[in-house]
PDB file of C-alpha atoms and ligand atoms in Angstrom:
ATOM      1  CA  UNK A   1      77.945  95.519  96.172  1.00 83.00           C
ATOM      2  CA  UNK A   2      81.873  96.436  95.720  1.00 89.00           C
ATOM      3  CA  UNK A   3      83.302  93.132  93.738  1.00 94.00           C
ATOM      4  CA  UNK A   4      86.389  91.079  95.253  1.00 96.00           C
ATOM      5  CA  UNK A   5      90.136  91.636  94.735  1.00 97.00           C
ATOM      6  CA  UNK A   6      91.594  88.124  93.641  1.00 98.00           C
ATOM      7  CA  UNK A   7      95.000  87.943  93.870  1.00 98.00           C
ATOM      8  CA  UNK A   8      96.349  84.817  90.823  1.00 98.00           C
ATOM      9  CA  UNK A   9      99.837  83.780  91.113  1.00 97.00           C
ATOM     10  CA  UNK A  10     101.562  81.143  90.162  1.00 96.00           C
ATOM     11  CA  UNK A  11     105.392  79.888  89.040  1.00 93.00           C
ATOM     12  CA  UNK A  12     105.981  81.237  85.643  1.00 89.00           C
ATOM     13  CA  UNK A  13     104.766  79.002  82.556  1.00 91.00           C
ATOM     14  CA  UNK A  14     101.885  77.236  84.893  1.00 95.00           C
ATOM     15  CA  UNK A  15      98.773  78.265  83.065  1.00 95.00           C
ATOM     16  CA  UNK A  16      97.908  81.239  84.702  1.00 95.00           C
ATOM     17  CA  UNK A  17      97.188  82.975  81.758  1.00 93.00           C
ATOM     18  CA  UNK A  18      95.500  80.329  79.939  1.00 96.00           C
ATOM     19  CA  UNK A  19      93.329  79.430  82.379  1.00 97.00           C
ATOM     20  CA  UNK A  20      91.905  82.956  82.452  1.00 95.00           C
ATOM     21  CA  UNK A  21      91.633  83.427  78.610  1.00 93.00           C
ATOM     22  CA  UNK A  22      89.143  80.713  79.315  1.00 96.00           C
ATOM     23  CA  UNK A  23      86.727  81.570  82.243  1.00 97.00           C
ATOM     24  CA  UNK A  24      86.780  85.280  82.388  1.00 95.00           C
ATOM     25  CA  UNK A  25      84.391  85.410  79.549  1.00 95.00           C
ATOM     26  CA  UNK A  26      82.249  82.711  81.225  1.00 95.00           C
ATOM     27  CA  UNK A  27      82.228  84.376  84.902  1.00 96.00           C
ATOM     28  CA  UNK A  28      80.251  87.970  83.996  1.00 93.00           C
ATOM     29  CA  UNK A  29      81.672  91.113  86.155  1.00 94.00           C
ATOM     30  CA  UNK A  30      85.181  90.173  86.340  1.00 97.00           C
ATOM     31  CA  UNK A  31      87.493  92.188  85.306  1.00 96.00           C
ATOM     32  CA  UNK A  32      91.544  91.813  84.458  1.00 94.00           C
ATOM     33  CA  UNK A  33      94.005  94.686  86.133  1.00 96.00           C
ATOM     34  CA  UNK A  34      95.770  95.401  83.652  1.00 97.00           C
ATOM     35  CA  UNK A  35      99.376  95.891  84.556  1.00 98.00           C
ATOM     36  CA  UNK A  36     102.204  98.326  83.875  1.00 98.00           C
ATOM     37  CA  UNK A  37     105.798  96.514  83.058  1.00 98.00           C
ATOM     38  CA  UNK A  38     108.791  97.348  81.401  1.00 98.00           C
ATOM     39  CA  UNK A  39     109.294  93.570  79.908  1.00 96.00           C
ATOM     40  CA  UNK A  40     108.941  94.233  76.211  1.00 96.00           C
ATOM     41  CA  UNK A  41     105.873  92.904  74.529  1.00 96.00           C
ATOM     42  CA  UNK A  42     105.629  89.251  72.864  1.00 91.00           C
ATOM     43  CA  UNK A  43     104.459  88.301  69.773  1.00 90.00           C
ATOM     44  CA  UNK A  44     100.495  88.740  70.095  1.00 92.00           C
ATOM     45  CA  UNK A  45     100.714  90.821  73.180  1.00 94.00           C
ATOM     46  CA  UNK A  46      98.791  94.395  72.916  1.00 97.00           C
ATOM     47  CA  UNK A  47      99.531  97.514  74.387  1.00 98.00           C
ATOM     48  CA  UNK A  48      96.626  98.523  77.459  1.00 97.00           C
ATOM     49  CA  UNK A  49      95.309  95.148  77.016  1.00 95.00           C
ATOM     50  CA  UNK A  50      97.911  92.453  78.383  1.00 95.00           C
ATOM     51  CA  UNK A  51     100.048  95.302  79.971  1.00 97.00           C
ATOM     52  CA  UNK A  52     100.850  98.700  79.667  1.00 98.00           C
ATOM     53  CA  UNK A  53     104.115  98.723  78.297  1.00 98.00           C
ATOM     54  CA  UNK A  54     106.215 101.743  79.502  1.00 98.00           C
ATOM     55  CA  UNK A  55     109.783 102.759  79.918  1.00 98.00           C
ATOM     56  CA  UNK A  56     111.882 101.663  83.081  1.00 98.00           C
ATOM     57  CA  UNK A  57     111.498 105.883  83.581  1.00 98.00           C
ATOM     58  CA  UNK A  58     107.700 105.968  83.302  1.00 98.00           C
ATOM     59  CA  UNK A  59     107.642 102.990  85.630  1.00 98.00           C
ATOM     60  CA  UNK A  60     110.283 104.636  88.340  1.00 98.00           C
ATOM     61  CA  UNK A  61     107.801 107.947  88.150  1.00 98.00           C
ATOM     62  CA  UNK A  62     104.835 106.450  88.703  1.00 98.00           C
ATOM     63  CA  UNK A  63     106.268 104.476  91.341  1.00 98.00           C
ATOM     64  CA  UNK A  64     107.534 107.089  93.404  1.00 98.00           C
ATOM     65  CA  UNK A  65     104.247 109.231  92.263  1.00 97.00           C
ATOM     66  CA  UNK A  66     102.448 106.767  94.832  1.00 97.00           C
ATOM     67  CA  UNK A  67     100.616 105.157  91.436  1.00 97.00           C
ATOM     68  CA  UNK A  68     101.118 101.478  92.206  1.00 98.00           C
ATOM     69  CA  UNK A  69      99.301  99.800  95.133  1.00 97.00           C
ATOM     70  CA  UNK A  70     102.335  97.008  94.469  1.00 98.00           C
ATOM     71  CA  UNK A  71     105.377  96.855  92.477  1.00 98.00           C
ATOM     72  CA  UNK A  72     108.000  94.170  92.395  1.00 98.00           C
ATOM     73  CA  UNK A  73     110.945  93.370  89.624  1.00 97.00           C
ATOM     74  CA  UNK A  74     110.142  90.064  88.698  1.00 93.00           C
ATOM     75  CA  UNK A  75     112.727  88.447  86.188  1.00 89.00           C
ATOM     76  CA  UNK A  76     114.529  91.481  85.634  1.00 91.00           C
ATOM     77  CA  UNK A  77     111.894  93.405  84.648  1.00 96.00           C
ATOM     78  CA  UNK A  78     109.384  96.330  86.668  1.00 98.00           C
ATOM     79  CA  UNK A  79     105.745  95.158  86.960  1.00 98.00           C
ATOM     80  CA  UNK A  80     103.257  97.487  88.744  1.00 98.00           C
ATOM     81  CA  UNK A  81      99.204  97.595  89.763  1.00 98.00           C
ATOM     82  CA  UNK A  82      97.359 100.927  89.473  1.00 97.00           C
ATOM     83  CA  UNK A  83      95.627 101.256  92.719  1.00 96.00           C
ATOM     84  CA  UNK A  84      93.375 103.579  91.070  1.00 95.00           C
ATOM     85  CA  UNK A  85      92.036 101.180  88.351  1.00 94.00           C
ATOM     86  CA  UNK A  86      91.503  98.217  90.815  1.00 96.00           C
ATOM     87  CA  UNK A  87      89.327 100.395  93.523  1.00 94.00           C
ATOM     88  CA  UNK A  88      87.413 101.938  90.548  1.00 95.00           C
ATOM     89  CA  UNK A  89      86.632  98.394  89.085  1.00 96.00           C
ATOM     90  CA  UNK A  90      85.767  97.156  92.432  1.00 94.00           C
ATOM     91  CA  UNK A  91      83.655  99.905  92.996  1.00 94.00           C
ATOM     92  CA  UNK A  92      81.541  99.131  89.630  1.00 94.00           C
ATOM     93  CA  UNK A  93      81.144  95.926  91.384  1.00 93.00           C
ATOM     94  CA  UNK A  94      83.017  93.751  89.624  1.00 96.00           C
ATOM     95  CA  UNK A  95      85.503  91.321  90.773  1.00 97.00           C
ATOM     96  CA  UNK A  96      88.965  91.962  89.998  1.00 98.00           C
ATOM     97  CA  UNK A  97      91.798  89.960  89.311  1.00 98.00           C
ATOM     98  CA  UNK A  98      95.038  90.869  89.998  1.00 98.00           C
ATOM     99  CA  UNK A  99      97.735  88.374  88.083  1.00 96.00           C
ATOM    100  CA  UNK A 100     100.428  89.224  90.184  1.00 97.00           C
ATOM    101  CA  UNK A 101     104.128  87.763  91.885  1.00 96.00           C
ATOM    102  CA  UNK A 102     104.195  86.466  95.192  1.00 97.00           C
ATOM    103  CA  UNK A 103     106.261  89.930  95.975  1.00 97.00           C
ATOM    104  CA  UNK A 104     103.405  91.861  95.084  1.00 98.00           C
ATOM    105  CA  UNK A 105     100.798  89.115  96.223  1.00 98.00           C
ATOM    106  CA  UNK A 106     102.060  89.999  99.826  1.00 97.00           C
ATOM    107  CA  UNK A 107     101.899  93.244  99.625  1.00 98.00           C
ATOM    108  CA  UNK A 108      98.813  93.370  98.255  1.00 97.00           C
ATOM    109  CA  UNK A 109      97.372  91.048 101.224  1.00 97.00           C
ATOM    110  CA  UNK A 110      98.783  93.111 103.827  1.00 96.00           C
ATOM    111  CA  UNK A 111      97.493  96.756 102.326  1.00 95.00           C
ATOM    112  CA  UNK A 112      93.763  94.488 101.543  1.00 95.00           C
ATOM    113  CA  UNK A 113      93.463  91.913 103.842  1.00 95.00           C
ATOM    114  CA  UNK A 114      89.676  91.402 102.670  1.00 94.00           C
ATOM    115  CA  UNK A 115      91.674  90.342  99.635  1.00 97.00           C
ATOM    116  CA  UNK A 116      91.370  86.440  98.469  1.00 98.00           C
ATOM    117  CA  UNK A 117      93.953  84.838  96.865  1.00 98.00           C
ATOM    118  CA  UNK A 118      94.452  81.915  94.797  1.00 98.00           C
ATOM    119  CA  UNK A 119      97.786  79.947  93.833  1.00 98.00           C
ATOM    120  CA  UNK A 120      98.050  77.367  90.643  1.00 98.00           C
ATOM    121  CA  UNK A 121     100.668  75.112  90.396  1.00 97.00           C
ATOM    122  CA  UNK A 122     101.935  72.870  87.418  1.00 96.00           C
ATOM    123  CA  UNK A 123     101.477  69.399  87.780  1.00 96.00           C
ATOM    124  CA  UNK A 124     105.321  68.239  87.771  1.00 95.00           C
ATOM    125  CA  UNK A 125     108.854  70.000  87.031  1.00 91.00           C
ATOM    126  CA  UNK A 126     109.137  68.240  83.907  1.00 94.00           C
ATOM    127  CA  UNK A 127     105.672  69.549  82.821  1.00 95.00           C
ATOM    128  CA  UNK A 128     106.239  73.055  84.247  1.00 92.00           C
ATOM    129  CA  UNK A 129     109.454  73.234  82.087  1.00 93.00           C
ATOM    130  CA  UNK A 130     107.665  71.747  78.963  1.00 95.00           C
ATOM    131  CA  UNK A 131     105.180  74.218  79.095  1.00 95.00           C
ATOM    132  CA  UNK A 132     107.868  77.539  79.535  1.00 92.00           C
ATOM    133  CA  UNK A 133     109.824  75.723  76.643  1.00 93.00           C
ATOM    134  CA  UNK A 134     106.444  74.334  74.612  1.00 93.00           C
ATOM    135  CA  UNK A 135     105.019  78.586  74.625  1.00 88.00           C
ATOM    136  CA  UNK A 136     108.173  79.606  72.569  1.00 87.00           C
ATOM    137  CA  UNK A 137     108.287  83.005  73.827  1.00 85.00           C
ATOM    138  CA  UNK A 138     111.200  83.188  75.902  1.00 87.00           C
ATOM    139  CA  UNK A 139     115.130  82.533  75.364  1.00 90.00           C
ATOM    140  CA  UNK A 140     117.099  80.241  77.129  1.00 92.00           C
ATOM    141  CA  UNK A 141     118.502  82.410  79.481  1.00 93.00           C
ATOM    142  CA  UNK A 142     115.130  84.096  79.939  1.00 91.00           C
ATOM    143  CA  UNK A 143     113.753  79.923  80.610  1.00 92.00           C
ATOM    144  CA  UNK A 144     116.806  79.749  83.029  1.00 93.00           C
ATOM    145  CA  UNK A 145     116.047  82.431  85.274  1.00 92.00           C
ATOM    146  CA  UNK A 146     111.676  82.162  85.065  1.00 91.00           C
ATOM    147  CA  UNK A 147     112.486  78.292  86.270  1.00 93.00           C
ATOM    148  CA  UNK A 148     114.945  79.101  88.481  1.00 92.00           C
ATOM    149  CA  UNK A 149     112.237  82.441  90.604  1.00 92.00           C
ATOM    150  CA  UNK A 150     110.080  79.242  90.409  1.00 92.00           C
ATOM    151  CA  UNK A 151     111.293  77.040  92.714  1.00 90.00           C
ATOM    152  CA  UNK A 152     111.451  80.093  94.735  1.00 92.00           C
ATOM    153  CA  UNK A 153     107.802  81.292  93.889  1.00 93.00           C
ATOM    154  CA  UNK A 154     106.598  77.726  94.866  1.00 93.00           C
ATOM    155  CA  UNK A 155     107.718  78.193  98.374  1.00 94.00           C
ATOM    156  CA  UNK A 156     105.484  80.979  99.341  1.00 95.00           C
ATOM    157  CA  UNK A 157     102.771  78.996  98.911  1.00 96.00           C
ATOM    158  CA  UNK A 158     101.351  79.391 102.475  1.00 96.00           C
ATOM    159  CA  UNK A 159     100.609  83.085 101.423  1.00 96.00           C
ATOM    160  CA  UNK A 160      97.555  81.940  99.834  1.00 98.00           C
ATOM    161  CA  UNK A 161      94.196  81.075 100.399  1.00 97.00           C
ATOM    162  CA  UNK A 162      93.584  78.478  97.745  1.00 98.00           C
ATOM    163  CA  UNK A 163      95.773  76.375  95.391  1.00 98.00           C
ATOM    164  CA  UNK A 164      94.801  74.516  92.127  1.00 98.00           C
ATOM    165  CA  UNK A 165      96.844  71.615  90.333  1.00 97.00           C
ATOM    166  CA  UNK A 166      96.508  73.149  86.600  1.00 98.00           C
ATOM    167  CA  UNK A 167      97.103  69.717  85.094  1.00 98.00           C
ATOM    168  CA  UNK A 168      94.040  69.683  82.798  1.00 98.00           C
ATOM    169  CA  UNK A 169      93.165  72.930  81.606  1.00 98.00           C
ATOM    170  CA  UNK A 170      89.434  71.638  82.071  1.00 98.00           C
ATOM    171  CA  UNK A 171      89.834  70.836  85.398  1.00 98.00           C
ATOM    172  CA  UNK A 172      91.379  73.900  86.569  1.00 98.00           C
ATOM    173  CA  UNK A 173      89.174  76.186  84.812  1.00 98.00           C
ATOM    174  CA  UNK A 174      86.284  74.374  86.587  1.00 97.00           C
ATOM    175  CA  UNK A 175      88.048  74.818  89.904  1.00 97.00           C
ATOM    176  CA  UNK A 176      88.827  78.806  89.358  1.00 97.00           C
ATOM    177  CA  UNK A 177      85.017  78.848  88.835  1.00 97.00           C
ATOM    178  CA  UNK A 178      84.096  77.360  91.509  1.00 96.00           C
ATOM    179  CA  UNK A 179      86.046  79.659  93.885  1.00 97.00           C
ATOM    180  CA  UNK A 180      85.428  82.725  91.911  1.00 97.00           C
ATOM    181  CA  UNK A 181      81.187  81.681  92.288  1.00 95.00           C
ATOM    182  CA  UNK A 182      82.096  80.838  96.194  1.00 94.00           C
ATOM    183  CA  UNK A 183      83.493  83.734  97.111  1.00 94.00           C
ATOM    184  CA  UNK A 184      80.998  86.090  95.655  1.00 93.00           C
ATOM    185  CA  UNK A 185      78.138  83.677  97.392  1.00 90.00           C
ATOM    186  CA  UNK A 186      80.343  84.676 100.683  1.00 89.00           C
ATOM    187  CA  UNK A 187      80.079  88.195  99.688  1.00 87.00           C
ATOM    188  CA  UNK A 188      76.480  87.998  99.664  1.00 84.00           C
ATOM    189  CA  UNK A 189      76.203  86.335 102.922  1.00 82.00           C
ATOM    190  CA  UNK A 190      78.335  89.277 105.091  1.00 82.00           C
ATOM    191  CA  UNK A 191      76.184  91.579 103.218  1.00 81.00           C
ATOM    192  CA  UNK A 192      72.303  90.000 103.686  1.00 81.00           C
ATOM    193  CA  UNK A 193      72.765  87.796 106.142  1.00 79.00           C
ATOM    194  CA  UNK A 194      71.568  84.902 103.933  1.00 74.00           C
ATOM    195  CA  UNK A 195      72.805  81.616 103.567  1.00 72.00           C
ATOM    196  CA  UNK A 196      75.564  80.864 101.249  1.00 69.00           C
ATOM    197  CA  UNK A 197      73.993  79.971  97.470  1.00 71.00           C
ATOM    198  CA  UNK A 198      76.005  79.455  94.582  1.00 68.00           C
ATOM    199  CA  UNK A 199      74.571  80.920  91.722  1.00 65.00           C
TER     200      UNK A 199
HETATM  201  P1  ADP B   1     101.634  81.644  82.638  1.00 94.61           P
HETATM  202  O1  ADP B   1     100.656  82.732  82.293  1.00 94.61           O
HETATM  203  O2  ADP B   1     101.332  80.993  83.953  1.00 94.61           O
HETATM  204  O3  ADP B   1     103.067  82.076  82.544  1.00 94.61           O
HETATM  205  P2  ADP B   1     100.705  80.440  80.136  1.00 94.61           P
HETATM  206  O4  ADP B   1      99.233  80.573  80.323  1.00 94.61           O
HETATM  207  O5  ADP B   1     101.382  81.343  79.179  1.00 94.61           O
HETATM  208  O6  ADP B   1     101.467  80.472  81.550  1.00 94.61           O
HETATM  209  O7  ADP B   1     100.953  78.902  79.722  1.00 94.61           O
HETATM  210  C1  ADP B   1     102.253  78.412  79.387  1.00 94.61           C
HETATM  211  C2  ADP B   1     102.108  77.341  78.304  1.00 94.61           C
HETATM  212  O8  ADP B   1     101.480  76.187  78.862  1.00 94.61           O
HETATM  213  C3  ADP B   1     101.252  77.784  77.114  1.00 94.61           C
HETATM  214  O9  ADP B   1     101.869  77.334  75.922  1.00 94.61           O
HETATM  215  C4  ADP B   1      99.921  77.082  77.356  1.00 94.61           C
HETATM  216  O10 ADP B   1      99.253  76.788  76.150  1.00 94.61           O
HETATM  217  C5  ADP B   1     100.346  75.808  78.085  1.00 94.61           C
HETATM  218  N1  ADP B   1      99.326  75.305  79.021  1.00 94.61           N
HETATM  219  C6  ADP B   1      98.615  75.987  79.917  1.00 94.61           C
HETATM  220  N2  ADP B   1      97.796  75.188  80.640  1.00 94.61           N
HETATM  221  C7  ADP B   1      98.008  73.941  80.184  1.00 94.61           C
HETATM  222  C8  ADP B   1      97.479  72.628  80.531  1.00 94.61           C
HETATM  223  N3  ADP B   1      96.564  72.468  81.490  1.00 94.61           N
HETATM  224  N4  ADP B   1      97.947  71.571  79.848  1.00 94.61           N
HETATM  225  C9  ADP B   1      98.884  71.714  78.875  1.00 94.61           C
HETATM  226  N5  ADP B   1      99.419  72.903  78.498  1.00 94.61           N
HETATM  227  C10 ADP B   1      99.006  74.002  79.138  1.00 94.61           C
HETATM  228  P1  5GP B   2     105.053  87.673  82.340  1.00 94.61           P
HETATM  229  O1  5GP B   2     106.289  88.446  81.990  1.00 94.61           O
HETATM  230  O2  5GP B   2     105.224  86.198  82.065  1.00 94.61           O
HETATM  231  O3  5GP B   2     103.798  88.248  81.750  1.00 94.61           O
HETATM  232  O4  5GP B   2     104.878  87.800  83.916  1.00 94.61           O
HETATM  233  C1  5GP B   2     105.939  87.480  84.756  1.00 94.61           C
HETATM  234  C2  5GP B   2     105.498  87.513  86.192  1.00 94.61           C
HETATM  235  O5  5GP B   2     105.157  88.840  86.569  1.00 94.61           O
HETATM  236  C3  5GP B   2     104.260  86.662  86.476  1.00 94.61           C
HETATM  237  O6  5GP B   2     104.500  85.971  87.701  1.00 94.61           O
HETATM  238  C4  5GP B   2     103.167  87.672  86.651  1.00 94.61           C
HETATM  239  O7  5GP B   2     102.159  87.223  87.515  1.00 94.61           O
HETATM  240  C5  5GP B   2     103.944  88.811  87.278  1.00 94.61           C
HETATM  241  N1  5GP B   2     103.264  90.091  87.163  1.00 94.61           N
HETATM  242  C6  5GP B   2     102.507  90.571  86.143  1.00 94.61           C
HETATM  243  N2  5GP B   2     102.013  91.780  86.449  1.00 94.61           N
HETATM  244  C7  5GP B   2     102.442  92.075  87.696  1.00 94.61           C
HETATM  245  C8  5GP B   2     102.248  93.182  88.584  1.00 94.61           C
HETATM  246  O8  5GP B   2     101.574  94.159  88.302  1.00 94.61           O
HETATM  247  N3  5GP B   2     102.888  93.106  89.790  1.00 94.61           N
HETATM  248  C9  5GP B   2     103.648  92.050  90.165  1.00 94.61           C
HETATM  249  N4  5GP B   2     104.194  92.071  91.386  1.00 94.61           N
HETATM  250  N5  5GP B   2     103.844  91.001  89.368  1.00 94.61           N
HETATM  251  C10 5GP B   2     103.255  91.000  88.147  1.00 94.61           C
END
């Protein structure tokens, strides 16, 4: 069976990223599309494993080469999915999940509508802001602008199929389970007819 395209997003500083440090190892074929960008690497960040870090040239080439199934500049910066590595993933049967923007989570819907799609959103402002501030990774300016796209980010939030409140990282981990083990159990039903088991 060909795995599902999940489409994360969420308003910069959230969790996103935390929350699926913790239940991609726990979930068994799922698989992370790794992303191209031209936003220079942080401190712990590795080459072909967060992103692939190119130049703002690379990027523009690929782009027009047709590479990307989405691209969008998000915070100043080019960010990019291969289509080629997603379909190949899928086609090994696992899931995939695509940690994109809004931008590209439209795009993506409208070019694989079979595509699911979930949103997470931070509990409050003042926690959202803690959290960008709290991961020291970013400069003022940088925390300016990433707070400032979200308040924007948070208002496309009727693109997608399911939301979670990250406020405890528990609880939202469970919940990204949850739909991650409900959609494949919907997967199995279109394809055998059977009812819909969670296993
Ligand atoms: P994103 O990938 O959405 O930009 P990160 O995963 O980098 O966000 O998380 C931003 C910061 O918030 C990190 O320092 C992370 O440890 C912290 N964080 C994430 N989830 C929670 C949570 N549920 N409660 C408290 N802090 C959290
Ligand atoms: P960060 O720089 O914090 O890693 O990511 C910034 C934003 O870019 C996040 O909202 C993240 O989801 C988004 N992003 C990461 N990769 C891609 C991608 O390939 N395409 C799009 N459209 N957005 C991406």
């Amino acid at each position: 069976m060909k795995g599902n395209i999940i489409i994360l997003s969420a308003p910069s500083g959230t969790g996103k990223t935390t929350i699926l440090k913790r239940v991609m190892p726990e979930l068994g074929p799922i698989s992370f599309s790794i992303s191209h960008t031209t936003r220079d690497p942080r401190v712990g960040e590795q080459n072909n494993v967060d992103y692939h870090f190119v130049s703002e040239e690379e990027f523009l080439q690929r782009k027009d080469q047709g590479d990307f199934i989405e691209w969008a500049k998000v915070h100043g910066n080019y960010y990019g999915t291969s289509v080629q590595a997603v379909l190949q993933l899928q086609e090994q049967g696992q899931d995939v999940v695509l940690d994109i923007d809004t931008q590209g989570a439209r795009q993506v819907r409208e070019k694989l509508p079979e595509s699911s799609s979930i949103f997470i959103i931070p509990p409050s402002w003042e926690e959202q802001e803690k959290r960008l501030r709290g991961r020291g990774t970013d400069d003022e300016e940088t925390i300016h602008l990433r707070l400032a796209n979200a308040q924007k980010e948070l208002c496309d939030i009727d693109l997608f199929d399911f939301v979670v409140v990250n406020d405890t990282l528990d609880d939202a981990a469970m919940m990204f389970k949850a739909i991650i083990l409900t959609l494949r159990a919907k997967q199995r039903r279109l394809a055998n007819g059977n009812p819909i088991t969670l296993l």
